[in-house]
């Protein structure tokens, strides 16, 4: 997904943000549809007069309203983490950071901690995100130490550094992984709360997904990665993360079998991430997701929704109807999960439709909780309803 230069992003988004300020009150009115839900986030009440918008943006970049009703406040009232993916590029646009800190207490770097990006660009971008989280009392989930799939040209993050390839000896390959994990996890020891240690190792059809990790080290590469991460930071929560394994049956059963064996083998695994990249035209039922969360939690694992977004482009109907379907999907899935003991966090793969991987991967869509003007959508209120539900 290409991210335009900051200047263009700033100018375009600033204009959009002005639009938000003017439209802000409208959300308050819209929120009246859900009158029992606290009014819209403070940022919309802080912008009362257009001429003050500039000051307001300056003002809101310096303080994170702690008393305002927000997803963060609702999640913390339940002892839950609520998160978003964030990229360092977007942090340079003040309203992105202000909204991120106000609505979420859990930050996942979208790409800055991936092996190839660390190799190419060093730690500066990741340091910026970790520092932002610390400044706003947010926890960080490092993502991801091992993305266990072959290179997918649509996903740069799946590329391995040049120095690990099919010609690398097993000993050198193992050494490279050890150095990568010990260095990266060690650098953020005490600053990163949890790590997606291994991502997407289970094949969509059967067994483990073909990858250089599997070719070189065999199935044991998964346990080895968790062990290396635990050596580097014994206090970090170590997670196995995957997609398409949210409900019951098929791949979900294979992920369950994998993590059950890791637990039985005393591998230092502490949690599972269910990515939840779903299409509102067909997704696992809330009941099946809850049943899956329950069985994973019964293994003693903390369960996360780790990357939720809900595509609506193919949903029949007009925009309003699409957005209502999306609200219900977010509400039903999150509501089912938060009721399960052992469910730890719901993380969305971004929070504004102005920046989602979906657009470049699947085509233009509006999969997230706030629109491109940073205005809460019905989906936002669906998640709020889920967090406030009994
Ligand atoms: O680093 C460059 C930057 O220098 C340049 O200015 C910019 C524009 O060209 O591109 C930047 O890199 C891109 C990066 O996203 C930041 O936008 C990469 O080319 C691009 O491949 C990368 O895509 C990410 C993708 O993983 C691959 O790493 C997406 O943002 C990210 O949303 C996506 O997230 C994955 C999870 O890690 C795993 N689960 C699936 C999920 C969606 O694919």
CSV table of C-alpha atoms in Angstrom, one decimal, residues 2-390:
chain,number,residue,atom,x,y,z
A,2,UNK,CA,1.7,3.3,-1.0
A,3,UNK,CA,1.5,6.1,1.5
A,4,UNK,CA,1.6,9.5,-0.2
A,5,UNK,CA,4.2,12.0,0.9
A,6,UNK,CA,3.5,13.6,4.2
A,7,UNK,CA,2.9,17.0,2.7
A,8,UNK,CA,0.2,15.7,0.4
A,9,UNK,CA,-1.3,13.7,3.3
A,10,UNK,CA,-1.2,16.7,5.6
A,11,UNK,CA,-2.8,19.0,3.1
A,12,UNK,CA,-5.5,16.6,2.0
A,13,UNK,CA,-6.3,15.3,5.5
A,14,UNK,CA,-6.2,18.8,7.0
A,15,UNK,CA,-8.9,19.8,4.6
A,16,UNK,CA,-10.8,16.7,5.5
A,17,UNK,CA,-10.2,17.4,9.1
A,18,UNK,CA,-11.7,20.9,8.6
A,19,UNK,CA,-14.7,19.0,7.2
A,20,UNK,CA,-14.8,16.9,10.3
A,21,UNK,CA,-14.8,19.9,12.5
A,22,UNK,CA,-17.8,21.4,10.7
A,23,UNK,CA,-19.5,18.0,10.5
A,24,UNK,CA,-18.5,17.2,14.1
A,25,UNK,CA,-21.8,18.3,15.6
A,26,UNK,CA,-23.6,16.1,13.0
A,27,UNK,CA,-22.0,13.1,14.6
A,28,UNK,CA,-23.4,14.2,18.0
A,29,UNK,CA,-26.8,14.3,16.4
A,30,UNK,CA,-26.2,10.9,14.7
A,31,UNK,CA,-25.1,9.5,17.9
A,32,UNK,CA,-28.4,10.5,19.4
A,33,UNK,CA,-29.7,7.4,17.4
A,34,UNK,CA,-27.9,5.5,20.1
A,35,UNK,CA,-28.8,8.0,22.7
A,36,UNK,CA,-27.9,5.7,25.6
A,37,UNK,CA,-24.3,5.7,24.4
A,38,UNK,CA,-22.1,8.5,25.8
A,39,UNK,CA,-21.9,11.4,23.4
A,40,UNK,CA,-19.3,11.4,20.6
A,41,UNK,CA,-15.6,11.7,21.5
A,42,UNK,CA,-14.5,15.0,23.0
A,43,UNK,CA,-12.5,16.0,19.9
A,44,UNK,CA,-15.8,16.8,18.3
A,45,UNK,CA,-16.9,18.9,21.2
A,46,UNK,CA,-13.6,20.7,21.4
A,47,UNK,CA,-14.0,22.2,17.9
A,48,UNK,CA,-16.8,24.7,18.5
A,49,UNK,CA,-15.9,27.4,16.1
A,50,UNK,CA,-14.3,27.1,12.7
A,51,UNK,CA,-11.9,30.0,13.2
A,52,UNK,CA,-10.6,28.2,16.3
A,53,UNK,CA,-10.1,24.9,14.3
A,54,UNK,CA,-6.4,25.6,13.9
A,55,UNK,CA,-6.0,26.4,17.6
A,56,UNK,CA,-8.1,23.3,18.3
A,57,UNK,CA,-5.9,21.1,16.2
A,58,UNK,CA,-2.8,22.5,17.9
A,59,UNK,CA,-4.6,22.2,21.3
A,60,UNK,CA,-5.6,18.6,20.7
A,61,UNK,CA,-2.2,17.5,19.5
A,62,UNK,CA,-0.8,18.4,22.9
A,63,UNK,CA,-3.4,16.8,25.2
A,64,UNK,CA,-5.3,13.5,25.2
A,65,UNK,CA,-8.6,14.1,26.8
A,66,UNK,CA,-8.7,11.5,29.5
A,67,UNK,CA,-12.3,12.1,30.7
A,68,UNK,CA,-14.0,12.0,27.3
A,69,UNK,CA,-16.2,9.0,26.3
A,70,UNK,CA,-14.1,6.9,23.9
A,71,UNK,CA,-13.6,3.3,23.0
A,72,UNK,CA,-10.5,3.4,25.2
A,73,UNK,CA,-12.6,4.5,28.2
A,74,UNK,CA,-15.2,1.9,27.5
A,75,UNK,CA,-12.6,-0.9,27.1
A,76,UNK,CA,-10.7,0.1,30.2
A,77,UNK,CA,-13.9,0.0,32.2
A,78,UNK,CA,-14.0,-3.8,31.3
A,79,UNK,CA,-10.3,-4.3,31.9
A,80,UNK,CA,-9.7,-4.9,28.2
A,81,UNK,CA,-7.1,-3.6,25.7
A,82,UNK,CA,-8.4,-2.0,22.6
A,83,UNK,CA,-6.0,-1.4,19.8
A,84,UNK,CA,-5.2,-0.2,16.4
A,85,UNK,CA,-2.4,-0.8,13.8
A,86,UNK,CA,-0.5,2.5,13.3
A,87,UNK,CA,2.2,3.4,10.9
A,88,UNK,CA,4.9,6.0,11.7
A,89,UNK,CA,4.1,7.9,8.5
A,90,UNK,CA,0.6,8.7,9.6
A,91,UNK,CA,1.7,9.8,13.1
A,92,UNK,CA,3.1,12.9,11.4
A,93,UNK,CA,-0.5,14.1,10.8
A,94,UNK,CA,-1.6,15.4,14.2
A,95,UNK,CA,-5.2,14.3,14.2
A,96,UNK,CA,-4.1,10.7,13.5
A,97,UNK,CA,-2.1,10.7,16.7
A,98,UNK,CA,-4.7,12.5,18.7
A,99,UNK,CA,-7.4,10.1,17.7
A,100,UNK,CA,-5.2,7.1,18.2
A,101,UNK,CA,-4.3,8.0,21.7
A,102,UNK,CA,-7.8,9.0,22.6
A,103,UNK,CA,-9.6,5.9,21.4
A,104,UNK,CA,-7.0,3.1,21.9
A,105,UNK,CA,-4.6,1.8,24.6
A,106,UNK,CA,-2.9,-0.8,22.5
A,107,UNK,CA,-0.7,0.0,19.5
A,108,UNK,CA,0.6,-2.5,16.8
A,109,UNK,CA,3.2,-1.1,14.4
A,110,UNK,CA,1.7,-1.9,11.0
A,111,UNK,CA,5.0,-2.7,9.3
A,112,UNK,CA,7.9,-1.0,11.1
A,113,UNK,CA,8.9,-4.0,13.1
A,114,UNK,CA,8.9,-6.5,10.3
A,115,UNK,CA,12.2,-8.2,9.5
A,116,UNK,CA,12.6,-6.7,6.1
A,117,UNK,CA,11.7,-3.2,7.2
A,118,UNK,CA,14.1,-3.3,10.1
A,119,UNK,CA,16.8,-4.6,7.7
A,120,UNK,CA,16.1,-1.8,5.2
A,121,UNK,CA,15.4,1.1,7.4
A,122,UNK,CA,16.6,0.4,10.9
A,123,UNK,CA,14.8,1.0,14.1
A,124,UNK,CA,13.9,4.7,13.9
A,125,UNK,CA,10.3,4.3,12.7
A,126,UNK,CA,9.7,1.6,15.3
A,127,UNK,CA,11.3,3.7,18.0
A,128,UNK,CA,8.9,6.6,17.1
A,129,UNK,CA,5.9,4.4,17.5
A,130,UNK,CA,7.1,2.8,20.8
A,131,UNK,CA,7.8,6.3,22.1
A,132,UNK,CA,4.4,7.6,21.1
A,133,UNK,CA,2.8,4.7,22.9
A,134,UNK,CA,4.8,5.3,26.0
A,135,UNK,CA,3.9,9.0,26.0
A,136,UNK,CA,0.2,8.1,25.8
A,137,UNK,CA,0.2,5.2,28.3
A,138,UNK,CA,-0.5,2.7,25.6
A,139,UNK,CA,0.8,-0.9,25.4
A,140,UNK,CA,2.6,-2.1,22.3
A,141,UNK,CA,2.2,-5.4,20.5
A,142,UNK,CA,5.3,-6.0,18.4
A,143,UNK,CA,4.4,-7.4,14.9
A,144,UNK,CA,5.8,-9.7,13.7
A,145,UNK,CA,9.0,-11.6,14.3
A,146,UNK,CA,8.5,-14.5,11.8
A,147,UNK,CA,6.0,-14.1,9.0
A,148,UNK,CA,6.0,-17.8,8.0
A,149,UNK,CA,5.0,-17.7,4.4
A,150,UNK,CA,6.7,-17.5,1.1
A,151,UNK,CA,7.3,-14.1,-0.4
A,152,UNK,CA,4.1,-12.5,-1.6
A,153,UNK,CA,4.8,-9.6,-3.9
A,154,UNK,CA,1.6,-8.0,-2.8
A,155,UNK,CA,2.9,-7.9,0.8
A,156,UNK,CA,6.4,-6.5,1.1
A,157,UNK,CA,6.5,-7.6,4.7
A,158,UNK,CA,6.7,-11.2,3.7
A,159,UNK,CA,10.0,-10.6,2.0
A,160,UNK,CA,13.1,-11.9,3.9
A,161,UNK,CA,16.3,-10.0,4.0
A,162,UNK,CA,18.7,-11.0,1.2
A,163,UNK,CA,21.1,-12.7,3.6
A,164,UNK,CA,18.5,-15.4,4.4
A,165,UNK,CA,17.6,-17.3,1.2
A,166,UNK,CA,17.3,-20.8,-0.2
A,167,UNK,CA,21.1,-21.1,-0.4
A,168,UNK,CA,21.6,-20.2,3.2
A,169,UNK,CA,22.9,-23.2,5.3
A,170,UNK,CA,20.6,-24.5,8.0
A,171,UNK,CA,23.1,-23.4,10.7
A,172,UNK,CA,23.4,-19.9,9.2
A,173,UNK,CA,19.6,-19.7,8.8
A,174,UNK,CA,19.1,-20.7,12.4
A,175,UNK,CA,21.7,-18.2,13.5
A,176,UNK,CA,20.1,-15.4,11.5
A,177,UNK,CA,16.7,-16.0,13.1
A,178,UNK,CA,18.3,-16.1,16.6
A,179,UNK,CA,20.1,-12.8,16.0
A,180,UNK,CA,17.0,-11.2,14.5
A,181,UNK,CA,14.7,-12.2,17.4
A,182,UNK,CA,17.2,-11.7,20.2
A,183,UNK,CA,18.2,-8.2,18.9
A,184,UNK,CA,14.7,-6.9,18.1
A,185,UNK,CA,12.9,-8.3,21.2
A,186,UNK,CA,15.9,-7.4,23.3
A,187,UNK,CA,15.8,-3.8,22.1
A,188,UNK,CA,12.3,-3.3,23.2
A,189,UNK,CA,12.5,-5.4,26.4
A,190,UNK,CA,10.2,-3.7,29.0
A,191,UNK,CA,8.7,-1.4,26.3
A,192,UNK,CA,6.8,-3.9,24.2
A,193,UNK,CA,4.0,-5.7,26.1
A,194,UNK,CA,3.4,-8.5,23.6
A,195,UNK,CA,4.8,-10.0,20.4
A,196,UNK,CA,3.2,-11.7,17.4
A,197,UNK,CA,6.1,-14.2,17.4
A,198,UNK,CA,4.9,-16.3,14.5
A,199,UNK,CA,2.4,-15.1,11.9
A,200,UNK,CA,0.4,-17.2,9.4
A,201,UNK,CA,2.3,-20.5,9.7
A,202,UNK,CA,-0.8,-22.7,9.2
A,203,UNK,CA,-1.8,-23.5,5.6
A,204,UNK,CA,-5.2,-22.6,4.4
A,205,UNK,CA,-5.8,-26.2,3.2
A,206,UNK,CA,-3.7,-28.6,5.3
A,207,UNK,CA,-0.7,-28.7,7.6
A,208,UNK,CA,1.8,-25.9,7.8
A,209,UNK,CA,2.2,-23.3,5.1
A,210,UNK,CA,5.2,-23.8,2.8
A,211,UNK,CA,8.0,-21.4,3.7
A,212,UNK,CA,11.8,-21.1,4.0
A,213,UNK,CA,11.4,-21.5,7.7
A,214,UNK,CA,9.7,-24.9,7.3
A,215,UNK,CA,12.0,-26.0,4.6
A,216,UNK,CA,15.2,-25.2,6.6
A,217,UNK,CA,14.2,-25.9,10.2
A,218,UNK,CA,11.2,-28.3,9.9
A,219,UNK,CA,8.0,-27.8,12.0
A,220,UNK,CA,10.1,-27.1,15.1
A,221,UNK,CA,10.8,-23.5,13.8
A,222,UNK,CA,7.7,-22.3,15.5
A,223,UNK,CA,8.7,-23.5,19.0
A,224,UNK,CA,12.2,-22.3,18.4
A,225,UNK,CA,11.0,-18.8,17.6
A,226,UNK,CA,8.9,-18.7,20.8
A,227,UNK,CA,11.8,-19.9,22.8
A,228,UNK,CA,14.1,-17.2,21.3
A,229,UNK,CA,11.6,-14.5,22.0
A,230,UNK,CA,11.2,-15.7,25.6
A,231,UNK,CA,14.9,-15.7,26.2
A,232,UNK,CA,15.1,-12.1,24.9
A,233,UNK,CA,12.2,-10.9,27.1
A,234,UNK,CA,10.9,-13.3,29.7
A,235,UNK,CA,8.1,-10.9,30.6
A,236,UNK,CA,6.7,-10.4,27.1
A,237,UNK,CA,3.4,-12.0,26.2
A,238,UNK,CA,4.1,-14.3,23.2
A,239,UNK,CA,1.4,-14.8,20.6
A,240,UNK,CA,0.7,-17.0,17.6
A,241,UNK,CA,-1.2,-14.9,15.0
A,242,UNK,CA,-3.2,-16.1,12.0
A,243,UNK,CA,-6.1,-15.3,9.6
A,244,UNK,CA,-9.0,-17.4,8.5
A,245,UNK,CA,-9.1,-19.2,11.9
A,246,UNK,CA,-11.6,-17.1,13.7
A,247,UNK,CA,-14.6,-19.4,13.7
A,248,UNK,CA,-14.8,-23.2,14.2
A,249,UNK,CA,-13.7,-26.0,11.8
A,250,UNK,CA,-11.1,-26.2,9.0
A,251,UNK,CA,-8.1,-23.9,9.5
A,252,UNK,CA,-9.3,-22.8,12.9
A,253,UNK,CA,-9.1,-26.5,14.1
A,254,UNK,CA,-5.6,-26.7,12.8
A,255,UNK,CA,-4.5,-23.6,14.6
A,256,UNK,CA,-6.1,-24.9,17.8
A,257,UNK,CA,-4.3,-28.2,17.4
A,258,UNK,CA,-1.0,-26.4,16.8
A,259,UNK,CA,-1.2,-24.1,19.8
A,260,UNK,CA,-2.6,-26.9,22.0
A,261,UNK,CA,0.6,-29.0,21.2
A,262,UNK,CA,2.8,-26.0,21.9
A,263,UNK,CA,1.2,-25.5,25.3
A,264,UNK,CA,1.5,-29.3,26.0
A,265,UNK,CA,5.2,-29.1,25.0
A,266,UNK,CA,5.7,-26.3,27.5
A,267,UNK,CA,6.7,-23.9,24.7
A,268,UNK,CA,6.5,-20.3,26.1
A,269,UNK,CA,3.3,-19.3,24.2
A,270,UNK,CA,0.9,-17.1,26.0
A,271,UNK,CA,-1.7,-16.0,23.5
A,272,UNK,CA,-3.4,-16.3,20.1
A,273,UNK,CA,-4.3,-13.6,17.7
A,274,UNK,CA,-7.3,-14.0,15.4
A,275,UNK,CA,-6.8,-11.5,12.6
A,276,UNK,CA,-10.5,-11.1,11.7
A,277,UNK,CA,-10.0,-9.6,8.2
A,278,UNK,CA,-13.5,-10.2,7.1
A,279,UNK,CA,-16.0,-9.4,4.4
A,280,UNK,CA,-19.5,-8.4,5.6
A,281,UNK,CA,-20.9,-10.7,2.8
A,282,UNK,CA,-19.6,-13.8,4.5
A,283,UNK,CA,-17.9,-14.2,7.9
A,284,UNK,CA,-17.8,-16.6,10.8
A,285,UNK,CA,-20.8,-16.4,13.1
A,286,UNK,CA,-20.4,-14.6,16.4
A,287,UNK,CA,-21.4,-17.8,18.1
A,288,UNK,CA,-18.6,-19.8,16.4
A,289,UNK,CA,-16.0,-17.1,17.1
A,290,UNK,CA,-17.0,-17.1,20.8
A,291,UNK,CA,-16.8,-20.9,20.9
A,292,UNK,CA,-13.3,-20.7,19.3
A,293,UNK,CA,-12.2,-18.0,21.8
A,294,UNK,CA,-13.5,-20.2,24.7
A,295,UNK,CA,-11.6,-23.3,23.6
A,296,UNK,CA,-8.4,-21.3,23.1
A,297,UNK,CA,-8.8,-19.6,26.5
A,298,UNK,CA,-9.4,-23.1,28.0
A,299,UNK,CA,-5.8,-23.9,27.1
A,300,UNK,CA,-4.7,-21.0,29.3
A,301,UNK,CA,-4.0,-18.7,26.4
A,302,UNK,CA,-5.0,-15.0,26.1
A,303,UNK,CA,-7.1,-14.5,23.0
A,304,UNK,CA,-7.0,-11.4,20.8
A,305,UNK,CA,-8.8,-10.1,17.8
A,306,UNK,CA,-5.6,-8.8,16.3
A,307,UNK,CA,-6.3,-7.1,12.9
A,308,UNK,CA,-10.0,-6.6,12.5
A,309,UNK,CA,-11.5,-4.8,9.5
A,310,UNK,CA,-14.8,-5.4,7.8
A,311,UNK,CA,-15.1,-5.0,4.0
A,312,UNK,CA,-18.5,-3.7,2.8
A,313,UNK,CA,-18.0,-2.9,-0.9
A,314,UNK,CA,-19.8,-6.1,-2.0
A,315,UNK,CA,-22.7,-5.7,0.5
A,316,UNK,CA,-25.9,-5.0,-1.5
A,317,UNK,CA,-27.7,-1.8,-0.9
A,318,UNK,CA,-26.9,1.9,-0.6
A,319,UNK,CA,-24.2,3.4,1.6
A,320,UNK,CA,-26.4,3.7,4.6
A,321,UNK,CA,-27.4,0.0,4.3
A,322,UNK,CA,-23.8,-1.1,3.9
A,323,UNK,CA,-22.7,0.9,6.9
A,324,UNK,CA,-25.5,-0.5,9.0
A,325,UNK,CA,-24.5,-4.1,8.1
A,326,UNK,CA,-21.0,-3.2,9.0
A,327,UNK,CA,-22.1,-1.8,12.4
A,328,UNK,CA,-23.9,-5.0,13.2
A,329,UNK,CA,-20.9,-7.2,12.2
A,330,UNK,CA,-18.5,-5.2,14.4
A,331,UNK,CA,-21.0,-5.1,17.2
A,332,UNK,CA,-21.9,-8.8,17.1
A,333,UNK,CA,-18.3,-10.2,16.8
A,334,UNK,CA,-16.8,-7.9,19.4
A,335,UNK,CA,-19.7,-8.3,21.8
A,336,UNK,CA,-19.4,-12.1,21.6
A,337,UNK,CA,-15.7,-12.0,22.3
A,338,UNK,CA,-15.6,-9.5,25.2
A,339,UNK,CA,-18.0,-11.8,27.2
A,340,UNK,CA,-15.5,-14.7,27.1
A,341,UNK,CA,-13.1,-15.0,30.1
A,342,UNK,CA,-9.6,-15.0,28.7
A,343,UNK,CA,-10.3,-12.6,25.9
A,344,UNK,CA,-7.7,-9.9,26.2
A,345,UNK,CA,-7.9,-7.4,23.4
A,346,UNK,CA,-9.6,-6.2,20.2
A,347,UNK,CA,-7.2,-4.6,17.8
A,348,UNK,CA,-8.4,-3.0,14.5
A,349,UNK,CA,-6.1,-2.9,11.5
A,350,UNK,CA,-6.3,0.9,11.4
A,351,UNK,CA,-9.1,3.1,12.5
A,352,UNK,CA,-9.7,5.5,9.6
A,353,UNK,CA,-10.8,4.7,6.1
A,354,UNK,CA,-8.2,7.3,5.0
A,355,UNK,CA,-5.5,4.6,5.6
A,356,UNK,CA,-6.3,0.9,5.1
A,357,UNK,CA,-4.3,-1.9,3.5
A,358,UNK,CA,-7.6,-3.1,2.1
A,359,UNK,CA,-7.7,-0.4,-0.6
A,360,UNK,CA,-4.5,-1.6,-2.3
A,361,UNK,CA,-5.1,-5.3,-1.7
A,362,UNK,CA,-8.8,-5.8,-2.4
A,363,UNK,CA,-9.7,-2.5,-4.0
A,364,UNK,CA,-11.4,0.7,-2.7
A,365,UNK,CA,-13.5,0.0,0.4
A,366,UNK,CA,-14.4,1.5,3.8
A,367,UNK,CA,-13.6,-1.2,6.3
A,368,UNK,CA,-12.8,0.7,9.5
A,369,UNK,CA,-14.5,2.5,12.4
A,370,UNK,CA,-14.0,6.1,11.4
A,371,UNK,CA,-14.4,7.6,7.9
A,372,UNK,CA,-11.6,9.3,6.0
A,373,UNK,CA,-12.6,12.6,7.7
A,374,UNK,CA,-12.0,10.9,11.1
A,375,UNK,CA,-15.7,11.0,11.8
A,376,UNK,CA,-17.1,8.0,13.8
A,377,UNK,CA,-19.1,5.7,11.5
A,378,UNK,CA,-22.0,3.5,12.7
A,379,UNK,CA,-19.3,0.8,13.0
A,380,UNK,CA,-17.7,2.8,15.8
A,381,UNK,CA,-20.9,2.9,17.7
A,382,UNK,CA,-21.3,-0.8,17.1
A,383,UNK,CA,-18.0,-1.4,18.9
A,384,UNK,CA,-19.0,1.0,21.6
A,385,UNK,CA,-22.3,-0.8,22.1
A,386,UNK,CA,-20.3,-4.1,22.3
A,387,UNK,CA,-18.0,-2.7,24.9
A,388,UNK,CA,-20.8,-1.3,27.0
A,389,UNK,CA,-22.9,-4.5,26.7
A,390,UNK,CA,-23.4,-6.7,29.7
